[in-house]
Amino acid sequence: QSVLTQPPSVSAAPGQKVTISCSGSSSNIGNNYVSWYQQLPGTAPKLLIYDNNKRPSGIPDRFSGSKSGTSATLGITGLQTGDEADYYCGTWDSSLSVFYVFGTGTKVTVL
Amino acid sequence: QVQLQESGPGLVKPSETLSLTCAVSGYSISSGYYWGWIRQPPGKGLEWIGSIYHSGSTYYNPSLKSRVTISVDTSKNQFSLKLSSVTAADTAVYYCARHPLGIAAGGGYGAFDIWGQGTMVTVSS
């Protein structure tokens, strides 16, 4: 069972904006950097955001990340049909040992 | 460019050991980064299994630690996963991926930046 909680699904019309929340605790999000991954149907996950708000080369600025306390948020503006995918947050947890945790995942639907 | 490719049996019997290898091309494992395994059961979310550095230093998911061994072969530029005493619950797509790991002002960092395509492993008799 994941320690990072995301909404199961969000949806919006093309061109609109969606935000996905990721809620954790002080042992993970609260004291470590957050990443976000996009998983298109039938493909491997792809890194979208790292270090809370940085985009790897090639990721459009329609995707943004932020962190506040023990929660993080992924924003997608100018929604496109190609953005329909599952999105996962992830971070390191340093409670009793060091391990990586993924969020529960959010399905984005473009209406 | 850096590429990762998983390989191994697609079918494993219950109670046996699952063994997978991830071949890395376009980058030397010995140059840095950690190398990890992540799995995804059908229709479910991602689960980190563990990671290894070229020196052999490892981190494992506490929930799987008793059954997992990750090793590295720098001469072949590959790393491997062994998961023992498998059950149907271990049926999943298994991915290998690369990530840095360190501490900065904002805490620990280390995103999985390059992934393999994944390989499906089914546990069944």
Short mmCIF file of C-alpha atoms in Angstrom, two decimals:
data_model
loop_
_atom_site.label_atom_id
_atom_site.label_comp_id
_atom_site.label_asym_id
_atom_site.label_seq_id
_atom_site.Cartn_x
_atom_site.Cartn_y
_atom_site.Cartn_z
CA GLN A 1 0.00 0.00 0.00
CA SER A 2 1.41 3.34 -1.11
CA VAL A 3 2.15 6.05 1.43
CA LEU A 4 1.56 8.78 -1.17
CA THR A 5 -2.09 9.50 -1.89
CA GLN A 6 -3.37 10.79 -5.23
CA PRO A 7 -6.93 11.22 -6.54
CA PRO A 8 -7.91 8.21 -8.68
CA SER A 9 -8.97 10.37 -11.60
CA VAL A 10 -9.27 13.91 -12.94
CA SER A 11 -10.76 15.14 -16.19
CA ALA A 12 -11.13 18.29 -18.24
CA ALA A 13 -11.85 19.42 -21.76
CA PRO A 14 -9.10 20.04 -24.32
CA GLY A 15 -7.30 23.31 -23.67
CA GLN A 16 -8.27 23.40 -20.01
CA LYS A 17 -6.08 22.90 -16.95
CA VAL A 18 -5.93 20.04 -14.47
CA THR A 19 -4.07 19.67 -11.22
CA ILE A 20 -3.12 16.42 -9.49
CA SER A 21 -2.34 16.35 -5.79
CA CYS A 22 0.05 14.02 -4.00
CA SER A 23 -0.20 13.84 -0.23
CA GLY A 24 2.51 12.33 1.95
CA SER A 25 4.24 12.91 5.27
CA SER A 26 7.32 14.47 6.82
CA SER A 27 9.37 11.31 6.21
CA ASN A 28 8.87 11.49 2.45
CA ILE A 29 7.52 14.58 0.67
CA GLY A 30 8.13 16.84 3.65
CA ASN A 31 11.89 16.33 3.56
CA ASN A 32 12.74 15.11 0.07
CA TYR A 33 12.37 16.14 -3.54
CA VAL A 34 9.31 15.01 -5.51
CA SER A 35 9.16 13.64 -9.04
CA TRP A 36 6.26 13.08 -11.40
CA TYR A 37 5.90 10.40 -14.07
CA GLN A 38 3.56 10.02 -17.03
CA GLN A 39 2.56 6.55 -18.18
CA LEU A 40 0.80 6.38 -21.52
CA PRO A 41 -1.26 3.22 -22.11
CA GLY A 42 0.91 0.18 -22.66
CA THR A 43 4.21 2.02 -22.23
CA ALA A 44 6.87 2.51 -19.60
CA PRO A 45 6.64 5.51 -17.27
CA LYS A 46 8.36 8.70 -18.38
CA LEU A 47 9.89 11.34 -16.12
CA LEU A 48 7.93 14.61 -16.32
CA ILE A 49 9.12 16.60 -13.30
CA TYR A 50 12.07 16.12 -10.95
CA ASP A 51 13.33 18.00 -7.90
CA ASN A 52 9.78 19.30 -7.24
CA ASN A 53 9.54 21.63 -10.21
CA LYS A 54 12.23 20.96 -12.83
CA ARG A 55 11.45 19.64 -16.29
CA PRO A 56 13.79 17.29 -18.17
CA SER A 57 14.81 18.33 -21.64
CA GLY A 58 11.95 17.87 -24.09
CA ILE A 59 9.12 18.17 -21.58
CA PRO A 60 6.87 21.11 -22.54
CA ASP A 61 6.26 23.92 -20.07
CA ARG A 62 2.58 22.98 -20.02
CA PHE A 63 3.65 20.61 -17.26
CA SER A 64 4.60 22.13 -13.91
CA GLY A 65 5.29 20.91 -10.41
CA SER A 66 5.17 22.44 -6.97
CA LYS A 67 5.57 21.37 -3.35
CA SER A 68 4.28 22.75 -0.08
CA GLY A 69 4.89 21.02 3.21
CA THR A 70 3.93 17.37 2.89
CA SER A 71 2.02 17.74 -0.39
CA ALA A 72 2.97 18.17 -4.02
CA THR A 73 1.01 19.16 -7.09
CA LEU A 74 1.34 18.50 -10.80
CA GLY A 75 -0.31 20.97 -13.15
CA ILE A 76 -1.10 20.44 -16.81
CA THR A 77 -2.28 23.42 -18.85
CA GLY A 78 -3.55 23.48 -22.43
CA LEU A 79 -4.75 19.90 -22.05
CA GLN A 80 -4.35 17.74 -25.15
CA THR A 81 -5.78 14.35 -26.08
CA GLY A 82 -2.24 13.02 -26.01
CA ASP A 83 -2.06 13.84 -22.30
CA GLU A 84 -4.52 11.05 -21.48
CA ALA A 85 -2.44 8.82 -19.25
CA ASP A 86 -1.75 7.71 -15.71
CA TYR A 87 0.35 10.06 -13.62
CA TYR A 88 2.40 9.07 -10.57
CA CYS A 89 4.24 11.11 -8.00
CA GLY A 90 7.29 9.66 -6.32
CA THR A 91 9.88 10.49 -3.70
CA TRP A 92 12.32 8.96 -1.27
CA ASP A 93 11.19 8.03 2.21
CA SER A 94 13.68 8.15 5.03
CA SER A 95 11.70 6.93 8.02
CA LEU A 96 13.34 3.73 9.30
CA SER A 97 15.34 3.08 6.16
CA VAL A 98 15.81 4.69 2.77
CA PHE A 99 13.35 3.59 0.14
CA TYR A 100 11.45 5.02 -2.81
CA VAL A 101 7.70 5.38 -2.82
CA PHE A 102 5.28 6.01 -5.67
CA GLY A 103 1.88 7.60 -5.38
CA THR A 104 -1.32 5.66 -5.96
CA GLY A 105 -1.63 7.06 -9.46
CA THR A 106 -4.13 9.36 -11.19
CA LYS A 107 -5.87 8.73 -14.48
CA VAL A 108 -6.22 11.90 -16.56
CA THR A 109 -9.12 11.88 -19.01
CA VAL A 110 -9.53 14.48 -21.73
CA LEU A 111 -13.25 14.96 -22.28
CA GLN B 1 21.59 7.64 -26.13
CA VAL B 2 21.24 5.67 -22.94
CA GLN B 3 19.06 2.59 -23.26
CA LEU B 4 17.99 -0.10 -20.82
CA GLN B 5 16.67 -3.51 -21.83
CA GLU B 6 15.17 -6.09 -19.50
CA SER B 7 15.40 -9.81 -20.23
CA GLY B 8 14.46 -13.05 -18.52
CA PRO B 9 11.82 -15.78 -18.35
CA GLY B 10 8.26 -14.66 -18.86
CA LEU B 11 6.86 -17.52 -16.79
CA VAL B 12 8.00 -18.62 -13.34
CA LYS B 13 6.52 -21.35 -11.16
CA PRO B 14 5.25 -20.58 -7.65
CA SER B 15 7.88 -20.91 -4.91
CA GLU B 16 10.71 -20.60 -7.45
CA THR B 17 13.08 -17.67 -8.00
CA LEU B 18 12.40 -14.94 -10.55
CA SER B 19 15.57 -13.79 -12.31
CA LEU B 20 15.84 -10.78 -14.61
CA THR B 21 18.72 -8.87 -16.17
CA CYS B 22 18.88 -5.27 -17.35
CA ALA B 23 21.45 -4.53 -20.06
CA VAL B 24 22.61 -0.92 -20.24
CA SER B 25 23.87 0.62 -23.48
CA GLY B 26 25.13 4.10 -24.25
CA TYR B 27 26.41 4.66 -20.71
CA SER B 28 28.84 2.90 -18.42
CA ILE B 29 27.29 1.69 -15.19
CA SER B 30 30.62 2.42 -13.50
CA SER B 31 30.34 6.13 -14.39
CA GLY B 32 27.74 6.78 -11.71
CA TYR B 33 24.00 6.75 -11.00
CA TYR B 34 22.04 4.10 -9.22
CA TRP B 35 20.24 1.37 -11.14
CA GLY B 36 16.85 0.21 -9.98
CA TRP B 37 14.00 -2.21 -10.45
CA ILE B 38 10.32 -1.22 -10.38
CA ARG B 39 7.31 -3.45 -10.98
CA GLN B 40 3.66 -2.95 -11.89
CA PRO B 41 1.03 -5.68 -11.40
CA PRO B 42 -1.63 -5.78 -14.13
CA GLY B 43 -4.00 -2.84 -13.74
CA LYS B 44 -2.21 -1.54 -10.65
CA GLY B 45 0.33 1.08 -9.66
CA LEU B 46 4.12 1.22 -9.55
CA GLU B 47 6.17 -0.40 -6.80
CA TRP B 48 9.88 0.21 -6.30
CA ILE B 49 11.79 -3.01 -5.62
CA GLY B 50 15.32 -1.81 -5.02
CA SER B 51 18.41 -0.10 -6.44
CA ILE B 52 22.15 -0.71 -6.70
CA TYR B 53 25.28 1.40 -7.25
CA HIS B 54 28.23 0.14 -9.28
CA SER B 55 30.13 -0.38 -6.05
CA GLY B 56 27.50 -2.90 -4.98
CA SER B 57 25.77 -0.66 -2.46
CA THR B 58 22.06 -1.50 -2.38
CA TYR B 59 18.74 -0.17 -1.12
CA TYR B 60 15.70 -2.43 -0.97
CA ASN B 61 11.98 -1.98 -0.45
CA PRO B 62 11.42 -3.05 3.17
CA SER B 63 8.34 -5.04 2.16
CA LEU B 64 10.38 -7.18 -0.27
CA LYS B 65 13.82 -7.08 1.31
CA SER B 66 13.77 -10.64 2.63
CA ARG B 67 13.23 -12.05 -0.88
CA VAL B 68 15.20 -9.64 -3.10
CA THR B 69 18.78 -9.63 -4.28
CA ILE B 70 20.07 -7.06 -6.77
CA SER B 71 23.56 -7.44 -8.20
CA VAL B 72 25.70 -5.62 -10.74
CA ASP B 73 28.17 -6.86 -13.36
CA THR B 74 30.22 -3.89 -14.51
CA SER B 75 32.18 -6.00 -17.00
CA LYS B 76 28.95 -6.75 -18.87
CA ASN B 77 27.43 -3.34 -18.09
CA GLN B 78 24.32 -4.92 -16.65
CA PHE B 79 22.55 -5.48 -13.38
CA SER B 80 20.21 -8.20 -12.21
CA LEU B 81 17.23 -8.93 -10.00
CA LYS B 82 16.46 -12.11 -8.11
CA LEU B 83 13.16 -12.49 -6.27
CA SER B 84 12.75 -15.71 -4.36
CA SER B 85 9.72 -17.71 -3.24
CA VAL B 86 7.44 -16.08 -5.77
CA THR B 87 3.65 -16.27 -5.68
CA ALA B 88 0.91 -15.09 -8.01
CA ALA B 89 1.13 -11.70 -6.30
CA ASP B 90 4.54 -11.23 -7.94
CA THR B 91 3.00 -11.33 -11.40
CA ALA B 92 3.80 -7.96 -12.94
CA VAL B 93 5.59 -5.97 -15.58
CA TYR B 94 9.13 -5.47 -14.32
CA TYR B 95 11.02 -2.31 -15.31
CA CYS B 96 14.63 -1.36 -14.84
CA ALA B 97 15.54 2.32 -14.57
CA ARG B 98 18.38 4.71 -13.81
CA HIS B 99 18.42 7.36 -11.09
CA PRO B 100 20.80 9.59 -9.19
CA LEU B 101 20.74 9.55 -5.41
CA GLY B 102 21.95 12.27 -3.12
CA ILE B 103 21.21 14.92 -0.55
CA ALA B 104 20.71 18.60 -1.31
CA ALA B 105 19.36 21.61 0.56
CA GLY B 106 15.81 20.46 -0.03
CA GLY B 107 16.40 16.88 1.05
CA GLY B 108 16.99 13.62 -0.73
CA TYR B 109 16.76 13.56 -4.49
CA GLY B 110 16.80 10.90 -7.15
CA ALA B 111 14.27 10.64 -9.95
CA PHE B 112 14.09 7.71 -12.36
CA ASP B 113 15.09 9.45 -15.57
CA ILE B 114 15.57 6.58 -18.02
CA TRP B 115 13.46 3.42 -18.10
CA GLY B 116 13.54 0.14 -19.92
CA GLN B 117 10.47 -0.92 -21.90
CA GLY B 118 9.50 -3.48 -19.27
CA THR B 119 9.08 -7.23 -19.31
CA MET B 120 6.00 -9.16 -18.22
CA VAL B 121 6.57 -11.95 -15.71
CA THR B 122 3.75 -14.33 -14.85
CA VAL B 123 3.89 -16.60 -11.83
CA SER B 124 1.90 -19.73 -12.52
CA SER B 125 2.25 -23.48 -12.44
#
